[in-house]
Amino acid sequence: MVVCGDDGLAHRLATELRGVYREQVVLVVPPSRRTPPQPMAGRARAASAALFGRMVTAVNRGTGDADDTLVPDERVMEAAEPTEAVLADAGVDRAAALALVYDDDETNIRAALTARRLNPRLRLVLRLYNRRLGQHIEELLDQAAELAADATAGHRDGHGGHGGHGGHGGHGGHGADIATTVLSDADTTAPALVATALVGTSKVVDAEGLLLRAVERRPPRPGEVADPGLCTLALLSATSNDPAGAEGSEDSGDGPRLLPDAEAVAAATGRGAVVLEQVSYSGPPLPARRAGVMPFASLFSARLRWSLAGLVAAVVALAVALIVVTDDHPLHAIYITLLDLFAINDPAVDAPLGQQVLQLLSGLVGLLLLPVLLAAVLEALGTFRTASALRKPPRGLSGHVVLLGLGKIGTRVLTRLRELHIPVVCVEADPEARGMAVARRLRVPVVVGDVTQEGVLESAKIHRADALLALTSVDTTNLEAVLYARSVRPDLRAVLRLYDDDFAKAVYRTLRTAHPAALTRSRSVSHLAAPAFAGAMMGRQILGAIPVERRVLLFAAVVVDGHPQLEGRTVAEAFRPGAWRVLALDTAARGDTAGAEPPGSGLVWDLPDTYVLRAGDRVVLAATRRGLAELLGRRTRSPR
């Protein structure tokens, strides 16, 4: 496995491949400098080296989940750019998979084109932020790989060879062995971050129109029967309610139990559970506003509306008084009042005293009407002029989510929140951030300012918010924002993005101990995204990931063909507690239906335990990282 990158995701991905899947890894990183322009690079390299050392010690001593075998050594190369010579030196021509996780899309695309030419059968995993471009690049690289493989097979047939290899993945042809997968760390981590902010409602994995929801449920009371939902994905740690407990510890027997069997669920007392509750698509995103239509409330301010209402009431009162004084027809009296109001009526010199007084009062009201009309015109022009500009948080806003940072991760999280119809207020220091256009298009209020300055979070109505998502690229900024928000509102739900996972764990435990009544979660983007990238490098399609405390549960689409743990077995027999569990059957991949799929979907979620998995089936399963590595990672590896 070859991994090329310039940030913490590359180091975390290499660690995942080496420590979990026990693959030989070549890591290509930029050369180290004494005074690097980005301190994160040096810290990522040091953290990665320490993490590599811990994993090697754990696996070699047999203390981890892996077997008591030595982990293959890792080779680290330093190169400024992934040129053709660098890729050749890294062994791309004989590698099984290549991951290009540079922060720049152009660098990844250029290296992918070069790598595909060097090795047409190479499995490629690209990190691209532009999703539309990623789809085109994925199709282009797959087409190039198929043409090159067909040409090679034809050449062998022409020389009396043994023909093509066929596909190992069950798709026919070349299968998933030479597939190209385009992923985005922002798309991979956004559902987990959104779900963490909305704990108490649901955890969401959204991929290709498929929505998986997992909800945390409290421990059942004595005599209460818990609803298992479709299935129980995990049992929460026994210390999850203890502020000083080590929640999520993988080394502790009291930690979370992923994919428990029915006996473990029945025997678990005092533990909450993560239950799969809904697995259907939630519907289209928020409907777009019709062009040219703007509500009256947003066109004029409340003060101006009250002023106009007062003037209308004064005009009506003057008209009624004129009717009483002159005994005139109501329509004619209203007409005379309006003429006096606009100062275009003749002076009432010979009229009775009461009518003269009413004319003077109408003229006075007319003088007051002029500035109100001018203010209305100016406000309307300003509203139309700023319709495409950033909105300010409304005065009565409450129960919203405050989102700090509109970079790559923040933009994706903002989109997910709006798709779930959740009110959001964003805070961004850079007016030219990439998420500003998205916030403007979605009509989301944005406060432009540094969150470390006084008054910025107050402008975002943090004292009336339900949750805070600190997703800036600076750890200290996120931590300072969460600490200040906690001083304003101690019970606020807070999620902060931190670069280093060990630091995130320490911050999480400290904040939980200091504020036991409030929900705090600290997430490392590289920690959440690395399993999906590593899974794609192993030749499978990862639909998403759901964090369960400090662990991760993966959802993958797997072809049954070639897997003795699945093929020919029933759904009940294929279930391995703590490793993997079949959730659904993709009937669209087989071209038929089982008669139970929901409308508009090819997935059957209510599979009976007696259903026998066939070679042509494609299933959706939930698995742990090590379980999925055991299920799929070893079948392509021949014994040496």
XYZ file of C-alpha atoms in Angstrom:
640
model
C 0.000 0.000 0.000
C 1.323 3.428 -0.966
C 0.031 6.523 0.833
C 0.931 10.030 -0.382
C -0.136 13.102 1.566
C 0.910 16.278 3.288
C -1.164 16.388 6.479
C -2.359 14.288 9.385
C -4.762 12.205 7.286
C -1.852 10.554 5.461
C -0.190 9.564 8.757
C -3.435 8.330 10.275
C -4.245 6.367 7.092
C -0.824 4.726 7.073
C -1.294 3.850 10.739
C -4.702 2.353 9.985
C -3.371 0.183 7.151
C -0.351 -0.950 9.124
C -1.839 -1.470 12.566
C -5.358 -2.695 11.730
C -4.954 -4.437 8.379
C -1.260 -5.365 8.833
C -0.369 -4.211 5.326
C 3.053 -3.188 4.065
C 2.939 0.587 3.696
C 5.070 3.109 1.835
C 4.369 6.597 3.148
C 5.334 9.566 0.945
C 5.353 12.892 2.796
C 6.865 16.335 2.137
C 10.421 16.827 3.373
C 10.750 18.039 6.944
C 12.134 21.495 7.611
C 13.647 23.148 10.641
C 11.142 26.006 10.461
C 8.171 24.596 8.576
C 5.541 27.101 7.436
C 2.841 24.825 8.856
C 3.637 23.546 12.357
C 0.911 20.916 11.969
C 3.068 18.904 9.561
C 5.840 18.350 12.062
C 3.441 17.580 14.854
C 1.567 15.112 12.627
C 4.806 13.318 11.804
C 5.798 13.071 15.466
C 2.329 11.908 16.500
C 2.277 9.373 13.695
C 5.671 7.986 14.703
C 4.530 7.609 18.305
C 1.317 5.966 17.206
C 3.213 3.582 14.933
C 5.415 2.613 17.879
C 2.455 1.915 20.147
C 0.746 -0.223 17.519
C 3.887 -2.212 16.774
C 4.353 -2.886 20.504
C 0.689 -3.841 20.977
C 0.562 -6.202 18.023
C 3.961 -7.790 18.646
C 3.113 -8.417 22.282
C -0.281 -9.767 21.391
C -2.169 -7.227 23.486
C -4.321 -5.907 20.652
C -7.085 -7.479 18.620
C -4.636 -8.568 15.942
C -2.791 -11.852 15.834
C 0.571 -12.318 17.507
C 2.478 -11.686 14.279
C 4.976 -9.034 13.453
C 3.676 -5.981 11.638
C 5.454 -5.361 8.319
C 7.887 -2.503 8.412
C 6.862 0.863 7.048
C 8.946 2.771 4.566
C 8.845 6.558 4.733
C 9.878 8.661 1.737
C 10.224 12.427 1.626
C 9.296 14.209 -1.599
C 7.964 17.663 -2.314
C 5.545 16.430 -5.021
C 4.359 13.000 -6.181
C 6.127 13.069 -9.532
C 6.488 10.069 -11.815
C 9.974 9.349 -10.486
C 8.776 9.520 -6.873
C 5.822 7.205 -7.542
C 8.081 4.753 -9.361
C 10.548 4.816 -6.456
C 7.661 4.141 -4.048
C 6.837 0.974 -5.988
C 3.518 2.025 -7.511
C 4.119 -0.303 -10.471
C 3.857 -3.339 -8.141
C 1.622 -1.947 -5.392
C -1.899 -3.133 -4.688
C -3.376 0.277 -3.893
C -2.403 3.948 -3.858
C -3.999 6.672 -1.728
C -3.490 10.308 -2.749
C -4.638 12.441 0.172
C -2.939 15.767 -0.504
C -4.906 18.824 0.495
C -4.756 20.121 -3.092
C -7.154 18.531 -5.619
C -4.940 19.297 -8.613
C -1.958 17.511 -7.050
C -4.047 14.402 -6.404
C -5.480 14.332 -9.938
C -2.104 14.807 -11.590
C -0.559 12.030 -9.509
C -3.524 9.717 -10.156
C -3.189 10.083 -13.922
C 0.508 9.291 -13.673
C -0.046 6.308 -11.380
C -2.730 4.838 -13.649
C -0.263 4.951 -16.540
C 2.438 3.254 -14.459
C 0.123 0.516 -13.182
C -3.244 0.029 -14.951
C -4.355 -2.536 -12.337
C -3.621 -0.277 -9.378
C -6.442 0.427 -6.948
C -6.696 4.205 -6.591
C -8.178 6.220 -3.721
C -8.289 9.986 -4.232
C -9.083 12.754 -1.796
C -11.008 15.440 -3.697
C -13.146 18.220 -2.317
C -14.927 18.928 -5.629
C -17.489 16.141 -5.802
C -18.635 16.753 -9.381
C -15.077 16.752 -10.655
C -14.415 13.644 -8.592
C -17.180 11.728 -10.388
C -15.717 12.576 -13.797
C -12.175 11.689 -12.696
C -13.384 8.390 -11.242
C -15.087 7.435 -14.523
C -12.066 8.515 -16.559
C -9.554 6.516 -14.518
C -11.764 3.418 -14.414
C -12.238 3.558 -18.171
C -8.493 3.879 -18.695
C -7.871 0.896 -16.403
C -10.417 -1.276 -18.221
C -9.001 -0.434 -21.655
C -5.459 -1.163 -20.489
C -6.509 -4.466 -18.889
C -8.422 -5.507 -22.030
C -5.407 -4.692 -24.153
C -3.185 -6.780 -21.869
C -5.616 -9.702 -21.931
C -5.850 -9.536 -25.731
C -2.081 -9.519 -25.973
C -1.852 -12.666 -23.832
C -4.584 -14.390 -25.850
C -2.765 -13.546 -29.064
C 0.347 -15.266 -27.705
C -1.503 -18.326 -26.448
C -1.787 -17.011 -22.900
C -4.314 -17.991 -20.311
C -6.631 -15.064 -20.877
C -7.867 -12.415 -18.474
C -7.951 -12.622 -14.735
C -11.592 -11.876 -14.258
C -12.904 -9.895 -11.341
C -12.418 -10.803 -7.738
C -15.044 -8.490 -6.496
C -18.026 -10.178 -8.076
C -18.882 -7.375 -10.458
C -17.568 -9.240 -13.447
C -14.913 -8.013 -15.761
C -12.239 -6.357 -13.727
C -14.300 -5.861 -10.640
C -13.323 -3.691 -7.741
C -9.661 -4.738 -7.827
C -8.770 -1.897 -10.191
C -11.541 0.450 -9.169
C -11.037 4.144 -8.503
C -12.644 5.594 -5.397
C -12.967 9.338 -4.845
C -13.571 10.341 -1.231
C -13.630 13.567 0.708
C -12.664 13.834 4.350
C -15.277 16.568 4.633
C -18.072 14.331 3.323
C -16.861 11.395 5.409
C -16.780 13.255 8.701
C -19.669 15.704 8.262
C -22.445 13.208 9.180
C -20.581 12.127 12.304
C -20.018 15.715 13.403
C -23.644 16.661 12.760
C -24.878 13.599 14.614
C -22.625 14.366 17.561
C -24.024 17.870 17.823
C -27.545 16.445 17.762
C -27.004 13.655 20.287
C -30.282 12.638 21.750
C -31.913 12.593 18.313
C -29.911 10.473 15.880
C -26.577 9.569 14.389
C -26.630 9.720 10.617
C -24.639 8.190 7.794
C -25.585 9.502 4.357
C -24.012 8.087 1.233
C -25.360 8.065 -2.330
C -28.923 8.783 -1.250
C -28.872 6.129 1.471
C -29.629 7.361 4.957
C -28.771 5.255 7.980
C -29.863 6.498 11.367
C -28.623 5.214 14.686
C -30.025 6.587 17.902
C -28.598 6.401 21.425
C -31.056 5.068 23.949
C -30.768 5.302 27.683
C -30.590 2.182 29.842
C -34.058 0.695 30.367
C -35.651 1.158 33.769
C -36.542 -1.894 35.900
C -39.512 -3.643 34.337
C -39.232 -1.631 31.135
C -38.772 -3.438 27.816
C -36.406 -1.604 25.476
C -37.355 -1.296 21.824
C -34.543 -2.980 19.857
C -35.441 -1.239 16.586
C -34.197 -3.030 13.501
C -31.093 -4.219 15.324
C -28.761 -3.219 18.143
C -25.516 -1.847 16.762
C -23.650 -1.323 20.028
C -23.867 -1.336 23.795
C -22.443 1.808 25.352
C -19.701 1.621 27.930
C -20.591 0.852 31.514
C -18.813 4.063 32.576
C -20.582 6.343 30.111
C -22.560 7.913 32.959
C -19.481 8.264 35.173
C -17.743 11.652 34.693
C -14.405 10.157 35.682
C -14.803 7.005 33.612
C -12.739 6.143 30.580
C -15.558 6.214 28.060
C -14.787 4.427 24.872
C -11.637 2.709 26.002
C -10.922 -0.180 23.679
C -8.673 -1.848 26.230
C -11.212 -1.877 29.040
C -13.792 -4.588 29.444
C -16.268 -1.899 30.420
C -15.860 -0.158 27.072
C -18.452 -0.123 24.297
C -19.397 -3.443 22.714
C -19.963 -3.212 18.982
C -22.418 -5.554 17.220
C -23.453 -7.616 20.258
C -25.539 -10.767 19.908
C -28.990 -11.257 21.401
C -27.626 -12.887 24.557
C -25.259 -9.960 25.232
C -28.057 -7.458 24.710
C -30.340 -9.327 27.070
C -27.614 -9.654 29.704
C -26.559 -5.997 29.553
C -27.987 -4.069 32.500
C -27.459 -0.402 33.132
C -26.015 0.197 29.656
C -27.363 2.416 26.955
C -27.532 1.150 23.413
C -27.058 2.436 19.882
C -30.002 1.126 17.861
C -30.599 1.222 14.129
C -33.969 2.892 14.037
C -34.534 4.266 10.553
C -32.881 3.325 7.303
C -34.914 5.158 4.679
C -34.123 8.365 2.849
C -35.272 11.446 4.750
C -36.513 13.302 1.679
C -35.353 16.275 -0.371
C -33.457 19.196 1.185
C -35.068 22.456 2.139
C -37.130 23.903 -0.749
C -35.528 26.857 -2.473
C -37.125 30.276 -2.281
C -38.975 31.432 -5.332
C -37.123 34.103 -7.224
C -38.456 37.590 -6.647
C -40.662 36.641 -3.706
C -39.752 38.187 -0.379
C -41.886 38.176 2.758
C -43.183 41.520 4.001
C -41.604 40.967 7.403
C -38.109 40.849 5.899
C -38.800 43.777 3.546
C -39.534 46.307 6.316
C -38.365 46.455 9.898
C -40.761 46.095 12.808
C -40.317 49.751 13.838
C -41.225 50.936 10.338
C -44.252 48.651 10.209
C -45.531 50.070 13.512
C -45.001 53.615 12.203
C -47.009 52.885 9.057
C -49.757 51.280 11.137
C -49.915 54.375 13.371
C -50.230 56.697 10.365
C -52.997 54.585 8.845
C -54.868 54.675 12.178
C -54.487 58.479 12.325
C -55.870 58.855 8.791
C -58.860 56.651 9.649
C -59.516 58.653 12.815
C -59.398 61.965 10.894
C -61.807 60.584 8.274
C -64.260 59.463 10.972
C -64.010 62.863 12.684
C -64.704 64.633 9.382
C -67.794 62.482 8.848
C -69.064 63.430 12.294
C -68.379 67.157 11.853
C -69.667 67.640 8.291
C -72.179 64.758 8.048
C -70.581 63.933 4.699
C -70.614 60.639 2.793
C -67.887 58.286 4.115
C -66.156 57.878 0.755
C -66.162 61.607 0.136
C -64.892 62.286 3.657
C -62.004 59.836 3.173
C -61.185 61.489 -0.156
C -61.128 64.991 1.415
C -58.936 63.694 4.273
C -56.405 62.254 1.834
C -56.312 65.525 -0.126
C -55.622 67.423 3.093
C -53.036 64.787 4.053
C -51.070 65.324 0.850
C -51.592 69.149 1.005
C -53.368 69.314 -2.377
C -56.791 70.483 -1.166
C -57.998 74.088 -1.084
C -57.725 75.857 2.299
C -60.943 75.573 4.282
C -61.217 79.347 4.871
C -65.007 79.581 4.794
C -65.570 76.164 6.366
C -66.703 75.613 9.954
C -64.099 75.704 12.717
C -64.135 71.932 13.242
C -63.384 71.260 9.584
C -60.521 73.800 9.643
C -58.979 72.107 12.684
C -59.228 68.699 10.983
C -57.536 70.097 7.876
C -54.613 71.366 9.960
C -54.298 68.031 11.726
C -54.365 66.234 8.352
C -51.568 68.466 7.128
C -49.533 67.700 10.233
C -50.028 63.952 9.706
C -48.960 64.441 6.107
C -45.707 66.009 7.274
C -45.083 62.957 9.470
C -45.859 60.650 6.540
C -43.012 61.974 4.379
C -40.079 60.671 6.469
C -41.874 57.347 6.994
C -42.309 56.891 3.248
C -38.664 57.840 2.669
C -37.536 55.319 5.302
C -39.693 52.631 3.688
C -38.125 53.260 0.285
C -34.606 53.191 1.718
C -35.244 49.983 3.709
C -36.762 48.266 0.681
C -33.796 49.205 -1.479
C -31.378 48.072 1.210
C -33.228 44.766 1.623
C -33.114 44.024 -2.089
C -29.488 45.123 -2.254
C -28.478 42.799 0.582
C -30.678 39.892 -0.525
C -27.563 38.227 -1.911
C -25.395 39.311 1.030
C -24.926 37.623 4.369
C -27.827 37.595 6.767
C -27.647 38.641 10.391
C -29.083 36.455 13.160
C -32.687 37.449 13.861
C -33.510 38.857 17.259
C -35.831 36.116 18.481
C -33.684 33.202 17.331
C -33.301 30.304 19.791
C -32.756 26.557 19.746
C -30.246 26.809 16.900
C -26.760 25.408 16.270
C -23.778 27.774 16.288
C -21.206 26.662 13.699
C -17.676 28.063 13.968
C -15.621 27.927 10.787
C -16.729 27.700 7.158
C -13.792 25.811 5.686
C -14.067 22.449 3.984
C -15.435 20.604 6.997
C -17.656 23.445 8.162
C -19.217 23.890 4.726
C -20.170 20.239 4.471
C -21.555 20.254 8.015
C -23.586 23.373 7.227
C -25.111 21.671 4.195
C -26.040 18.592 6.243
C -27.637 20.683 8.982
C -29.789 22.560 6.501
C -30.839 19.285 4.844
C -32.065 18.187 8.277
C -34.057 21.453 8.613
C -32.008 22.639 11.588
C -31.524 26.400 12.150
C -27.867 27.424 12.033
C -25.844 30.552 12.763
C -22.302 30.563 11.373
C -19.266 32.439 12.654
C -16.340 32.990 10.284
C -13.348 35.319 10.554
C -12.445 35.295 6.846
C -15.000 37.071 4.609
C -13.550 35.198 1.616
C -13.903 31.701 3.098
C -15.143 29.025 0.741
C -18.294 28.446 2.781
C -19.490 32.041 2.547
C -21.101 31.442 -0.847
C -22.900 28.363 0.466
C -24.193 30.273 3.498
C -25.375 33.084 1.227
C -27.164 30.643 -1.070
C -28.830 28.812 1.839
C -29.816 32.118 3.498
C -27.995 31.170 6.711
C -27.119 33.985 9.160
C -23.372 34.593 9.395
C -21.424 36.622 11.950
C -18.119 37.807 10.487
C -15.523 38.055 13.226
C -12.922 36.279 15.296
C -14.520 33.983 17.852
C -11.746 34.787 20.323
C -12.866 38.419 20.446
C -15.452 39.516 22.950
C -18.996 39.859 21.693
C -18.726 37.629 18.614
C -20.350 34.564 20.151
C -22.950 36.808 21.777
C -23.847 38.105 18.310
C -24.471 34.492 17.285
C -26.971 34.163 20.185
C -24.855 31.552 21.929
C -26.819 32.003 25.166
C -29.985 30.734 23.409
C -28.351 28.037 21.253
C -28.787 24.295 21.669
C -25.366 23.209 20.419
C -21.964 24.576 19.440
C -19.829 23.104 16.645
C -16.265 24.465 16.744
C -14.774 23.370 13.407
C -12.057 25.902 12.670
C -8.611 24.693 11.623
C -6.943 26.002 14.813
C -7.179 23.800 17.897
C -6.683 26.616 20.395
C -9.447 28.664 18.758
C -11.893 25.770 19.004
C -10.951 25.077 22.613
C -11.160 28.740 23.621
C -14.571 29.089 21.958
C -15.955 26.038 23.758
C -14.589 27.155 27.137
C -16.039 30.650 26.725
C -19.386 29.240 25.587
C -19.447 27.005 28.651
C -18.877 30.046 30.876
C -21.904 31.684 29.258
C -24.059 28.574 29.260
C -22.782 25.590 31.269
C -25.320 23.096 29.864
C -24.552 23.812 26.203
C -23.871 20.799 23.960
C -20.410 21.325 22.482
C -18.472 19.539 19.748
C -14.956 20.679 18.933
C -12.662 19.592 16.158
C -9.125 18.914 17.332
C -6.172 17.884 15.193
C -4.526 15.344 17.464
C -6.679 12.446 18.643
C -4.843 12.034 21.970
C -5.314 15.722 22.676
C -8.988 15.386 21.714
C -9.416 12.525 24.164
C -7.749 14.477 26.992
C -9.865 17.571 26.339
C -13.015 15.489 26.177
C -12.407 13.808 29.524
C -11.474 17.063 31.240
C -14.538 18.924 29.962
C -16.793 16.024 30.886
C -15.395 15.993 34.407
C -15.729 19.778 34.787
C -19.243 19.873 33.294
C -20.875 16.494 34.015
C -24.367 17.781 33.235
C -23.422 18.965 29.740
C -22.611 17.007 26.625
C -19.091 17.408 25.259
C -17.538 15.638 22.291
C -14.090 16.146 20.790
C -13.458 14.759 17.328
C -10.346 14.387 15.192
C -11.203 14.656 11.490
C -8.334 12.412 10.463
C -9.438 9.820 13.043
C -12.976 9.783 11.613
C -11.952 9.864 7.947
C -9.045 7.403 7.944
C -11.176 4.212 8.285
C -13.171 5.081 5.164
C -10.007 5.766 3.134
C -8.362 2.593 4.421
C -11.463 0.586 3.581
C -11.479 1.901 0.016
C -7.828 0.911 -0.351
C -8.734 -2.640 0.638
C -11.040 -2.819 -2.373
C -14.502 -2.283 -0.940
C -17.076 0.470 -0.892
C -17.539 2.164 2.471
C -20.959 3.772 2.790
C -20.150 5.636 5.984
C -19.109 5.448 9.589
C -20.876 5.996 12.893
C -18.817 6.913 15.967
C -19.672 4.968 19.093
C -17.929 6.841 21.886
C -14.226 6.559 20.976
C -14.694 3.720 18.473
C -16.035 3.626 14.920
C -18.622 1.368 13.300
C -18.375 1.051 9.506
C -21.130 0.423 6.965
C -19.984 -1.263 3.752
C -21.491 -2.739 0.584
C -19.924 -6.148 -0.043
C -20.356 -8.719 -2.809
C -20.896 -12.172 -1.301
C -19.002 -14.005 -4.038
C -15.582 -15.166 -2.853
C -16.245 -14.798 0.889
C -16.641 -18.191 2.597
C -17.862 -16.445 5.749
C -20.926 -15.228 3.789
C -21.493 -17.366 0.694
C -23.834 -20.306 1.222
C -24.639 -19.276 4.798
C -27.846 -17.956 6.241
C -28.054 -14.430 7.604
C -27.972 -15.803 11.148
C -24.954 -18.003 10.419
C -23.083 -15.147 8.713
C -23.439 -12.918 11.794
C -20.288 -12.785 13.902
C -20.785 -10.800 17.138
C -18.265 -8.032 17.593
C -17.060 -8.283 14.001
C -19.755 -7.952 11.310
C -23.492 -8.243 10.761
C -25.529 -8.342 7.535
C -28.143 -5.588 7.531
C -29.657 -5.448 4.054
C -29.675 -7.072 0.619
C -29.145 -5.012 -2.528
C -31.587 -6.529 -5.021
C -30.683 -3.991 -7.700
C -27.229 -5.576 -8.034
C -28.879 -8.920 -8.898
C -31.566 -7.477 -11.150
C -34.470 -9.035 -9.257
C -36.433 -8.274 -6.145
C -37.342 -10.157 -3.033
C -40.720 -8.504 -2.770
C -39.936 -6.558 0.412
C -37.895 -3.601 -0.692
C -39.253 -0.109 -0.029
C -40.518 1.945 -2.973
C -37.764 3.577 -4.957
C -35.027 1.484 -3.346
C -33.247 -1.759 -4.157
C -32.423 -2.543 -0.524
C -34.278 -5.139 1.563
C -33.797 -4.380 5.250
C -36.104 -6.976 6.822
C -34.116 -10.003 5.745
C -35.165 -13.204 7.542
C -32.473 -15.018 9.481
C -33.058 -18.086 7.315
C -32.228 -16.346 4.021
C -29.248 -18.031 2.346
C -26.689 -15.633 0.867
C -25.832 -16.507 -2.716
C -22.760 -15.762 -4.788
C -24.486 -13.065 -6.820
C -25.822 -11.184 -3.792
C -24.565 -7.786 -2.708
C -25.201 -7.016 0.939
C -24.912 -3.983 3.205
C -23.289 -4.867 6.488
C -22.138 -3.154 9.655
C -18.704 -4.114 10.867
C -15.888 -3.060 13.099
C -12.631 -2.056 11.470
C -10.859 -5.242 12.476
C -13.853 -7.383 11.610
C -14.072 -5.948 8.123
C -10.327 -6.389 7.708
C -10.678 -10.056 8.649
C -13.679 -10.548 6.394
C -12.308 -8.873 3.287
C -8.695 -7.968 3.777
C -7.270 -11.469 3.954
C -9.105 -13.179 1.116
C -6.897 -11.537 -1.533
C -3.698 -12.392 0.318
C -2.177 -15.745 -0.541
C 0.004 -17.541 2.033
C 3.755 -17.190 1.552
